[in-house]
Coordinates of C-alpha atoms in Angstrom, one line a residue:
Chain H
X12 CA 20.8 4.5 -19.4
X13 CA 18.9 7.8 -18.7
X14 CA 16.8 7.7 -15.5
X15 CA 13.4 7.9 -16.2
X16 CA 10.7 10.2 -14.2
X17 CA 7.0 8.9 -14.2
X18 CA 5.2 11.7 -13.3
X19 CA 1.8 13.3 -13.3
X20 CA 2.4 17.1 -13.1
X21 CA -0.9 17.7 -11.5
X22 CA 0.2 15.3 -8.4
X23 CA 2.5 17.7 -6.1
X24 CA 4.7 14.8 -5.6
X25 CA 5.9 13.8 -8.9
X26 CA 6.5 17.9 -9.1
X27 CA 8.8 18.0 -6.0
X28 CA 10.9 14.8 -8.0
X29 CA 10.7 16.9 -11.5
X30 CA 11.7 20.1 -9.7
X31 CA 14.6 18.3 -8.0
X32 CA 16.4 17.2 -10.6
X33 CA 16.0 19.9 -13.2
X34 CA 17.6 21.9 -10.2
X35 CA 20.3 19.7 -9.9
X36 CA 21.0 19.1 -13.3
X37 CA 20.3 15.4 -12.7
X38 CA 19.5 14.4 -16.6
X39 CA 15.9 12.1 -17.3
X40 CA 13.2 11.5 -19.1
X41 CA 9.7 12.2 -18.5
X42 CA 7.4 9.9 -18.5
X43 CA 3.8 11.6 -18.1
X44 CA 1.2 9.1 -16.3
X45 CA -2.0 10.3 -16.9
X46 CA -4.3 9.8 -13.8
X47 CA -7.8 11.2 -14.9
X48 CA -7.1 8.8 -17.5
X49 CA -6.2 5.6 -15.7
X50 CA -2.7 5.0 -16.7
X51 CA -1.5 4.5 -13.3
X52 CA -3.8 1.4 -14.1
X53 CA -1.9 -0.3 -17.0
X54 CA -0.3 -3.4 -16.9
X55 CA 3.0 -1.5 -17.7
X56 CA 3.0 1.0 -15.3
X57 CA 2.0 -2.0 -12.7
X58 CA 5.5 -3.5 -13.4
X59 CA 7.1 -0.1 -12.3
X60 CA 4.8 0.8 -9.7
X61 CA 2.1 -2.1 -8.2
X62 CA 1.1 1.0 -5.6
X63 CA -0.5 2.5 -8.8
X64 CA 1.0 5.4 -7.7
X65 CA 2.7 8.7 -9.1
X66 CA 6.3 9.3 -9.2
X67 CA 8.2 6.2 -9.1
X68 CA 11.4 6.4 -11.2
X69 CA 13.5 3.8 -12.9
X70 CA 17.0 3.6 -12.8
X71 CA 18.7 1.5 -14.8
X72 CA 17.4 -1.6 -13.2
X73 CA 16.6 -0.3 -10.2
X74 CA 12.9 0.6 -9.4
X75 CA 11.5 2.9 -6.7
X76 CA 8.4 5.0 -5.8
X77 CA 7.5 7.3 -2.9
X78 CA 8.1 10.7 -4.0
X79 CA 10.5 11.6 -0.5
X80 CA 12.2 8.1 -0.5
X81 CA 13.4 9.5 -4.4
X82 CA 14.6 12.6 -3.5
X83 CA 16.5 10.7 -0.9
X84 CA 18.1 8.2 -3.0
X85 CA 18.8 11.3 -6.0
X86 CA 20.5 13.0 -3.4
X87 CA 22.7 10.1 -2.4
X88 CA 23.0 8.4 -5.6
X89 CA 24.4 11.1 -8.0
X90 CA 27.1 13.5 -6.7
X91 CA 26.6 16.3 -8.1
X92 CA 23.5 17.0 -5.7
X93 CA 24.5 19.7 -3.4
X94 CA 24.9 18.7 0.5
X95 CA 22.2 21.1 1.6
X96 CA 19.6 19.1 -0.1
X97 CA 19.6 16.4 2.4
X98 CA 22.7 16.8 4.5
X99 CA 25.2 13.9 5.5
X100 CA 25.3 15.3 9.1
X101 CA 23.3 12.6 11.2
X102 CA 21.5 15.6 13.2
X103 CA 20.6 17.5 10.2
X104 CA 19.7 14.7 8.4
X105 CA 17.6 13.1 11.4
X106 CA 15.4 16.5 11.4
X107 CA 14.8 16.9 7.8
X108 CA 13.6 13.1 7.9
X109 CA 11.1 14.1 10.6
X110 CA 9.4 17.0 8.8
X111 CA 9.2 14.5 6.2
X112 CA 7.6 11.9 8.3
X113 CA 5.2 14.5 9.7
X114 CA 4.4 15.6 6.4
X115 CA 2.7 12.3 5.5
X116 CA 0.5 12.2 8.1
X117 CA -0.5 15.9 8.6
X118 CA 0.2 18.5 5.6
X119 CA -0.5 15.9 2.6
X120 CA -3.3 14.4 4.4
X121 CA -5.0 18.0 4.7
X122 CA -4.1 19.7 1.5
X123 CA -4.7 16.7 -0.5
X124 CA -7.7 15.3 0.9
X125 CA -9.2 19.0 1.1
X126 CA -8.5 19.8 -2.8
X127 CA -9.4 16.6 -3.9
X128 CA -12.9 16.7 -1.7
X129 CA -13.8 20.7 -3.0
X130 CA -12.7 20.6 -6.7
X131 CA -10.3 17.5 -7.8
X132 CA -12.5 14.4 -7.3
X133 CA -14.7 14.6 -10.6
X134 CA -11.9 14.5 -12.6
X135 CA -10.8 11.5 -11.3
X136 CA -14.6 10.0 -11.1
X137 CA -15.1 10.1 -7.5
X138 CA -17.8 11.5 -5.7
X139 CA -17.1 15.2 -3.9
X140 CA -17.0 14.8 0.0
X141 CA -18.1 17.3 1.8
X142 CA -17.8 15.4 5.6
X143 CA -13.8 14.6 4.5
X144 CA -13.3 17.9 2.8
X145 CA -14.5 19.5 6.2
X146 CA -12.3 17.1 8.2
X147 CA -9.2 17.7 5.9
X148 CA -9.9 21.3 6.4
X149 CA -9.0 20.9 10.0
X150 CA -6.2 19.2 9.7
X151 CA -4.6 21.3 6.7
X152 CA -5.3 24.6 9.1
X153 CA -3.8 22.7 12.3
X154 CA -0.6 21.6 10.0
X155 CA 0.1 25.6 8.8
X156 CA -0.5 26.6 12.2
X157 CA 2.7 24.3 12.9
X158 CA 4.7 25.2 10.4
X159 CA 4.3 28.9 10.8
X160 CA 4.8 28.6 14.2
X161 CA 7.3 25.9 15.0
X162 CA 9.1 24.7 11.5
X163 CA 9.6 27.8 10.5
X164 CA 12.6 29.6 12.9
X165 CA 13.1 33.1 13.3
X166 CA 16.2 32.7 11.7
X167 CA 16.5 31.1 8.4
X168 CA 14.7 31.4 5.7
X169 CA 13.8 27.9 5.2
X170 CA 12.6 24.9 7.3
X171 CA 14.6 23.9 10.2
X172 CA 16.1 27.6 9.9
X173 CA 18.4 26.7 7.6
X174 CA 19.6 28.9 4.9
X175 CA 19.1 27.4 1.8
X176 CA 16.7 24.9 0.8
X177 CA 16.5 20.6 1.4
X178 CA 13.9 18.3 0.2
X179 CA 11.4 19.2 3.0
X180 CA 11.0 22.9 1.9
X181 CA 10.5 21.6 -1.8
X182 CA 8.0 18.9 -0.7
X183 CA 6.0 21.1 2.1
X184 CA 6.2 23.7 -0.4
X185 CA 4.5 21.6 -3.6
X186 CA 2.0 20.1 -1.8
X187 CA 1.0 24.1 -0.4
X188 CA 1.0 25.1 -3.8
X189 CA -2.3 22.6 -4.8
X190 CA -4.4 25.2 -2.8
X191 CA -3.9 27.8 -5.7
X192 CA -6.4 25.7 -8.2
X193 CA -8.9 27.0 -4.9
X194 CA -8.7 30.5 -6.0
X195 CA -9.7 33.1 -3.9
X196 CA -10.4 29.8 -1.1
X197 CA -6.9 29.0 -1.6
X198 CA -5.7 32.5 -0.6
X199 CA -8.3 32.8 2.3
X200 CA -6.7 30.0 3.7
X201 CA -3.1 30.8 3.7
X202 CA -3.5 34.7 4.2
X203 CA -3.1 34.4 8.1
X204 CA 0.5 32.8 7.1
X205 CA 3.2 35.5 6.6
X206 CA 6.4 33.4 7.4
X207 CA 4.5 30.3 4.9
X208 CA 4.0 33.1 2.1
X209 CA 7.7 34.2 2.5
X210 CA 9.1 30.6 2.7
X211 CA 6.7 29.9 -0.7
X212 CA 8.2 32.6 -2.5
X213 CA 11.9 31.9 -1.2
X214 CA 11.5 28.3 -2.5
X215 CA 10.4 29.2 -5.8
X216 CA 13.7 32.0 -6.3
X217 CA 16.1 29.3 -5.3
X218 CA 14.5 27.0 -7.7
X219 CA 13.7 29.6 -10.5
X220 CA 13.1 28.4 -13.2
X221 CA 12.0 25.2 -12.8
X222 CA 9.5 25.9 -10.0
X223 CA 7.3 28.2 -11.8
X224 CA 7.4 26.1 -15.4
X225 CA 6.4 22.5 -13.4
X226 CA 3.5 24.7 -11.8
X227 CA 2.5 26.0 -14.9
X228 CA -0.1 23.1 -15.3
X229 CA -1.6 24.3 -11.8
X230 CA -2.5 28.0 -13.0
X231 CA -4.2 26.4 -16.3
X232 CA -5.9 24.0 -14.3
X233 CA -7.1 27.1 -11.8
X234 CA -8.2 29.0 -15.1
X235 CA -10.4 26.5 -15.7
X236 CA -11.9 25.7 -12.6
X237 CA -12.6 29.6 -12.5
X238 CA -14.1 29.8 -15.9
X239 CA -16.7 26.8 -15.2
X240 CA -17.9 28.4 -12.2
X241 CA -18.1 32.0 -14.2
X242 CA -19.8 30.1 -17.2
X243 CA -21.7 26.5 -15.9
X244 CA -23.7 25.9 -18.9
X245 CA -20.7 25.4 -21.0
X246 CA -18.6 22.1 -20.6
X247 CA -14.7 22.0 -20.2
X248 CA -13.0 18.6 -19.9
X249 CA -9.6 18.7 -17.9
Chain Z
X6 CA 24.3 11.8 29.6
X7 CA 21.6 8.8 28.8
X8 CA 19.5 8.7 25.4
X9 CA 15.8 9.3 27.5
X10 CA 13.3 7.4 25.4
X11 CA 9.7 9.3 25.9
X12 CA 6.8 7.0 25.1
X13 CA 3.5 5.3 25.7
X14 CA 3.7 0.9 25.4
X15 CA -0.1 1.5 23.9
X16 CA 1.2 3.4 21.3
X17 CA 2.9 1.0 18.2
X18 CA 5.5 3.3 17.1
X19 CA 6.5 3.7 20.5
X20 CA 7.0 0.4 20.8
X21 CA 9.3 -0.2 17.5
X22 CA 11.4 2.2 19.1
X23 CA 12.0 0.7 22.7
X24 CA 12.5 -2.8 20.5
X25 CA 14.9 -1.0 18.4
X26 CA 17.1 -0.1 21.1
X27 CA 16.8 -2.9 23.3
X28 CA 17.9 -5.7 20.5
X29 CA 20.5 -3.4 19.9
X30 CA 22.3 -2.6 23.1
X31 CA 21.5 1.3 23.2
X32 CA 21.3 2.5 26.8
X33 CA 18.3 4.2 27.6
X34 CA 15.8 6.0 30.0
X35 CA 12.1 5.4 29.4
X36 CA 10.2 8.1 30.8
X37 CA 6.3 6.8 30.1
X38 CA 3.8 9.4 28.6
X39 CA 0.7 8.4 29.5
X40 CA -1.9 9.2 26.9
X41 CA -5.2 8.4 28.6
X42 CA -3.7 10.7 31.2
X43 CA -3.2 13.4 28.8
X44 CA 0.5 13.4 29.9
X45 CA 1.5 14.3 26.3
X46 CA -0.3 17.4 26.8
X47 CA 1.9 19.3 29.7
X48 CA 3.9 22.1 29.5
X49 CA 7.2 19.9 29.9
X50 CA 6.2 17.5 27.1
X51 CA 5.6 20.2 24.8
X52 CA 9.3 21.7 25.0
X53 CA 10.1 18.1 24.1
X54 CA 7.6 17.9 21.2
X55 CA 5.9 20.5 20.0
X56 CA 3.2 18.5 18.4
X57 CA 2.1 16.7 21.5
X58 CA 3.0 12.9 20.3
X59 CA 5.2 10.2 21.0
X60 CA 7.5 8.4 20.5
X61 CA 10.3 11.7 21.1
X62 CA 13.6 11.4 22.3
X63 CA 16.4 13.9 23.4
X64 CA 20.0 12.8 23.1
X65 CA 22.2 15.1 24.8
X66 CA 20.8 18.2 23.5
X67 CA 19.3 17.0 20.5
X68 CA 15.4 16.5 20.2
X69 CA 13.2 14.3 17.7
X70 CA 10.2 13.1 17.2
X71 CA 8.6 10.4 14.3
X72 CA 9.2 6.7 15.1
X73 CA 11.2 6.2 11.5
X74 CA 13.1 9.4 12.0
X75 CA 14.3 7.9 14.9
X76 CA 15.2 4.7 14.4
X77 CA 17.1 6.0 11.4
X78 CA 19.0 8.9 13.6
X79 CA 19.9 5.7 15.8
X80 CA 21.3 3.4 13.2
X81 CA 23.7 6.1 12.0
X82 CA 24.3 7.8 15.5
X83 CA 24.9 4.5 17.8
X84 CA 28.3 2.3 15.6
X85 CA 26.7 -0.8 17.6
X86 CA 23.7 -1.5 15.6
X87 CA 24.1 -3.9 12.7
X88 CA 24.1 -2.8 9.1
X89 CA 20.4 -4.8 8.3
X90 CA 18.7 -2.4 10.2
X91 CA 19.3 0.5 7.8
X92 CA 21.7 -0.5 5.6
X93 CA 24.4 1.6 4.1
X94 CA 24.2 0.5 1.2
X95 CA 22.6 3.5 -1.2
X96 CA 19.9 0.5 -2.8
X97 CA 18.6 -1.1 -0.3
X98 CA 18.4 1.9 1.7
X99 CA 15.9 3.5 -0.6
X100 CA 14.1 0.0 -1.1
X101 CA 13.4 0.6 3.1
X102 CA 12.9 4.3 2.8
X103 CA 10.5 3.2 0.5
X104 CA 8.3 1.1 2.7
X105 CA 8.3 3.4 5.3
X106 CA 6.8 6.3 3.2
X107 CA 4.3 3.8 2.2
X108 CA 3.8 2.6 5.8
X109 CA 2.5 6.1 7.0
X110 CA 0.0 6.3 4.3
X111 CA -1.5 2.8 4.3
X112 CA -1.0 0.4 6.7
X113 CA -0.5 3.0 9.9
X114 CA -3.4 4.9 8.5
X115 CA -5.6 2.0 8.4
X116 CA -4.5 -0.1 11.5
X117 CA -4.6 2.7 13.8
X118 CA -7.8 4.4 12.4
X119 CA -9.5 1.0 12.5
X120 CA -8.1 -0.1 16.0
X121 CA -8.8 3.7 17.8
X122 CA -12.3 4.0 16.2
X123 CA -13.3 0.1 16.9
X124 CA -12.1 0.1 20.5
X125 CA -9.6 2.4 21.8
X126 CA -11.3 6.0 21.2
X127 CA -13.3 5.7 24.7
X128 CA -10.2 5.8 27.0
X129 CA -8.9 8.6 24.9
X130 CA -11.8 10.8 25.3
X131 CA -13.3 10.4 21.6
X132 CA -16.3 9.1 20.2
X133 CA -16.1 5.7 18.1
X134 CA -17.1 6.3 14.7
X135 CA -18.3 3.6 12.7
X136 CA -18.2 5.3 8.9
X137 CA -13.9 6.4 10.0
X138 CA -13.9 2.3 11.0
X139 CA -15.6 1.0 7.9
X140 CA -13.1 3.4 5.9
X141 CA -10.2 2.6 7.7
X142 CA -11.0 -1.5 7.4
X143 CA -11.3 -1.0 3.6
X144 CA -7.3 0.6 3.3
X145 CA -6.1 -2.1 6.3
X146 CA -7.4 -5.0 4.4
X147 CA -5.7 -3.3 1.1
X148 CA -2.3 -2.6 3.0
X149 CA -2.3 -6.2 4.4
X150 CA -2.9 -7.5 0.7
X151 CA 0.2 -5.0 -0.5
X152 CA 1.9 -6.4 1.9
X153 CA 1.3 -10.3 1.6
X154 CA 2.0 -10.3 -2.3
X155 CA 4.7 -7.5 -2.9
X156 CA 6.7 -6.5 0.3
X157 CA 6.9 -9.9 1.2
X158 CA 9.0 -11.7 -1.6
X159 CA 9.1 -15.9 -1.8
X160 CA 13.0 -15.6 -1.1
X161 CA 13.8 -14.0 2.3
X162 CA 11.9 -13.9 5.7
X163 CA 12.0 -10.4 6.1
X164 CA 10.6 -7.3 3.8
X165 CA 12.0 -7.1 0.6
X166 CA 13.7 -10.6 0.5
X167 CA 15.7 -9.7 3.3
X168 CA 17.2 -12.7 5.3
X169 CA 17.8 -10.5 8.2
X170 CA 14.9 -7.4 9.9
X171 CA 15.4 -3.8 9.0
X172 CA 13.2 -0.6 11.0
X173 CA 10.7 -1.5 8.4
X174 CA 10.1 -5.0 9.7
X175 CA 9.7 -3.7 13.3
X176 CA 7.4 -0.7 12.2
X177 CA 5.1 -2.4 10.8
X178 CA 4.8 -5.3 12.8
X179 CA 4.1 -3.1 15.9
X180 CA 1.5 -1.5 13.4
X181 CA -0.2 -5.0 12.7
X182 CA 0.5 -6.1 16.4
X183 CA -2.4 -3.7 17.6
X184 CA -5.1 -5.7 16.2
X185 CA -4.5 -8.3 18.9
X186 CA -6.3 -6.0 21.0
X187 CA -9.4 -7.1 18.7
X188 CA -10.0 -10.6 19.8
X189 CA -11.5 -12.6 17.6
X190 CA -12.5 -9.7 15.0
X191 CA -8.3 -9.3 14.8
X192 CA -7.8 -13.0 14.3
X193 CA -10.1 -12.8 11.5
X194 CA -8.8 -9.8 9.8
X195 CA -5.1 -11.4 9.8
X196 CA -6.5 -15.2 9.2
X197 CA -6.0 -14.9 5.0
X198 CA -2.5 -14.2 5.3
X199 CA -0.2 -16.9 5.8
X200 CA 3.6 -14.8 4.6
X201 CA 2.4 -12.3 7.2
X202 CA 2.0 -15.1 10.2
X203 CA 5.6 -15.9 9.5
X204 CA 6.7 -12.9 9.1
X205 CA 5.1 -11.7 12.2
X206 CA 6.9 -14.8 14.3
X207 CA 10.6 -14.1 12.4
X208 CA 10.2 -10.5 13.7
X209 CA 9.5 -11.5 17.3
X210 CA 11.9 -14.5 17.3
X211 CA 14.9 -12.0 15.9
X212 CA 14.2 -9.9 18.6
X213 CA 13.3 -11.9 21.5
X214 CA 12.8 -11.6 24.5
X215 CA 12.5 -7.7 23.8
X216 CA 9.5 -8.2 21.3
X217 CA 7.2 -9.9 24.0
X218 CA 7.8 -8.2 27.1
X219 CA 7.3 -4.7 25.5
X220 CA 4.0 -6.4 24.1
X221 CA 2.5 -7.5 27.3
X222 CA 0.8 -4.1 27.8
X223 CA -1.3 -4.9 24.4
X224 CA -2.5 -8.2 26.2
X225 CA -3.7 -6.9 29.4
X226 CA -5.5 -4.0 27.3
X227 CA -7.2 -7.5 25.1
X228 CA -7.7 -9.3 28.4
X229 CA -9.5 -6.2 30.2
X230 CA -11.6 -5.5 26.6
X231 CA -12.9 -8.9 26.5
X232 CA -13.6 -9.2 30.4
X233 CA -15.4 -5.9 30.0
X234 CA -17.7 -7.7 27.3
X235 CA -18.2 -10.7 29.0
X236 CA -19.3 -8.5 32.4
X237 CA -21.0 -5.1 31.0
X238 CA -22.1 -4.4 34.5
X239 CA -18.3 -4.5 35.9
X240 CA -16.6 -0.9 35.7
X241 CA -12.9 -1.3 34.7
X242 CA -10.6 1.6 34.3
X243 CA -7.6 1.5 31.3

């Protein structure tokens, strides 16, 4: 039975998982969850995922969401997933799983609750917050600062200094790339970063051509945003 | 040379990871970070984690930080530890993986932003804030929900139907543990959940003595909180 993929392409998660496996040749089918539309809220996608939340996969029987718990399991589960994704080596291993933990608590929470609190939020019929997009802000600018600075090595061209990719870069890197729907904020923001804007674009040529086609969504999405603000009197829906 | 173990009894994750290696036999060295003193903040503590938090360890030469990082570098690094900590097996790994992820998100979020903006902020040199409180209350009192009807199954005492704890048990145990410090307002918080209770008492029985003793700090913090209220006039220092 084909694994299946549900997946909202505008949540930087569920575009890390997609991106994984079309790298990896892992075969699946996609099964698009609609948020602005509420299908994380249907009594079918509540059997796969009571969190409500996008990715969670289905393998045969097996059920299982949190986008970096997947990767984990993909990596372990089908063979053909190169080592340097998510290394057997315990030490190797042990640090990837740290940026990961770190992640959760300081680049997601600042990218995500920044774009979600300056242009997302509508769309998904919340209110824009200007006190949480200010404090996300802080933390998304505190979280670069660390990866330019410390996850980032000298040597290496990806995290950890290692010289090809693992699920860390593609996660940090996905949930980075959300800031382009900000336009020219989004660039303002990452334009002190050299090492981040090097790492970005070494991540997308190792994952070339899935990277760009699983963002594509992102640029439309930008195109939009941009032609509201250039044009407010006419109405776009997303 | 000894695993040195470099944490702060106030602080929940540091405490899974002193549990973790007490029930389990691993030699250690604590060497205690005192928050309130800003000990996480010197020079020396930063070579051993750049980002200024704890629980970190260094074993040998190798450094880490992140509680779940670390328990899971452990498990595979230390052959003593018992498979139901962090199972090999490739399913119920993920299933654990899984809570974790989740754990950083939800419950940690809301337990520690309600606990550090109710009570604790003060000795750490913040403000309280009630609106951060309120907020974090709301995704507690969601998390402990999660947690009472899906993480805890009917068959099993542990997470996930487990007969036997795994790092998720003890992670978010400590987590909930830190309401204790609330008194009364913590009682009432935890009062609707009767699988939790149990759960909470398996944990600490299926690691005893470890579980209390590395607790004790949490009830001389309550014990000094509530003698504070009782006697406003009374300095006490934390």
């Amino acid at each position: 039975m084909t694994l299946k993929l549900y997946v909202e392409r505008m949540s930087q998660p569920s575009r890390a998982v997609l991106i994984f496996c079309q790298v990896n040749g892992i075969e699946f089918e996609e099964v698009s969850i609609r948020l602005a539309k509420g299908q994380h809220r249907t009594p079918e996608f509540i059997e796969i995922n009571p969190m409500k939340q996008v990715p969670a996969i289905v393998d045969g029987r097996f059920k299982l969401f949190e986008s970096h718990a997947i990767m984990k399991y993909l990596s372990r589960a089908f063979p053909g997933v190169a080592d340097h994704w998510y290394p057997a080596d315990v030490y190797k291993r042990a640090k990837i799983d740290s940026v990961l933990d770190w992640h959760h608590t300081h680049l997601r929470r600042g990218a995500g609750g920044y774009v979600l609190n300056t242009v997302l939020a509508p769309s998904l019929g919340l209110p824009l917050n200007p006190q949480a997009a200010a404090e996300a802000l802080e933390l998304l600018t505190a979280s670069l600062d660390k990866i330019e600075s410390f996850w980032l090595q000298p040597n290496g061209r990806f995290l950890l200094g290692s010289t090809q990719p693992s699920i860390a870069d593609l996660s940090l890197v996905c949930e980075i790339m959300q800031l382009k729907i900000l336009g020219k904020n989004g660039e303002r923001i990452l334009s002190p970063y050299k090492k981040i804007a090097n790492w970005i674009d070494d991540t997308k040529e190792a994952t070339a051509p899935h990277f760009h086609e699983v963002h594509s969504v992102l640029f439309k999405v930008k195109e939009r945003l941009h032609h509201k603000q250039s044009a407010p009197d006419l109405h776009s829906k997303m």
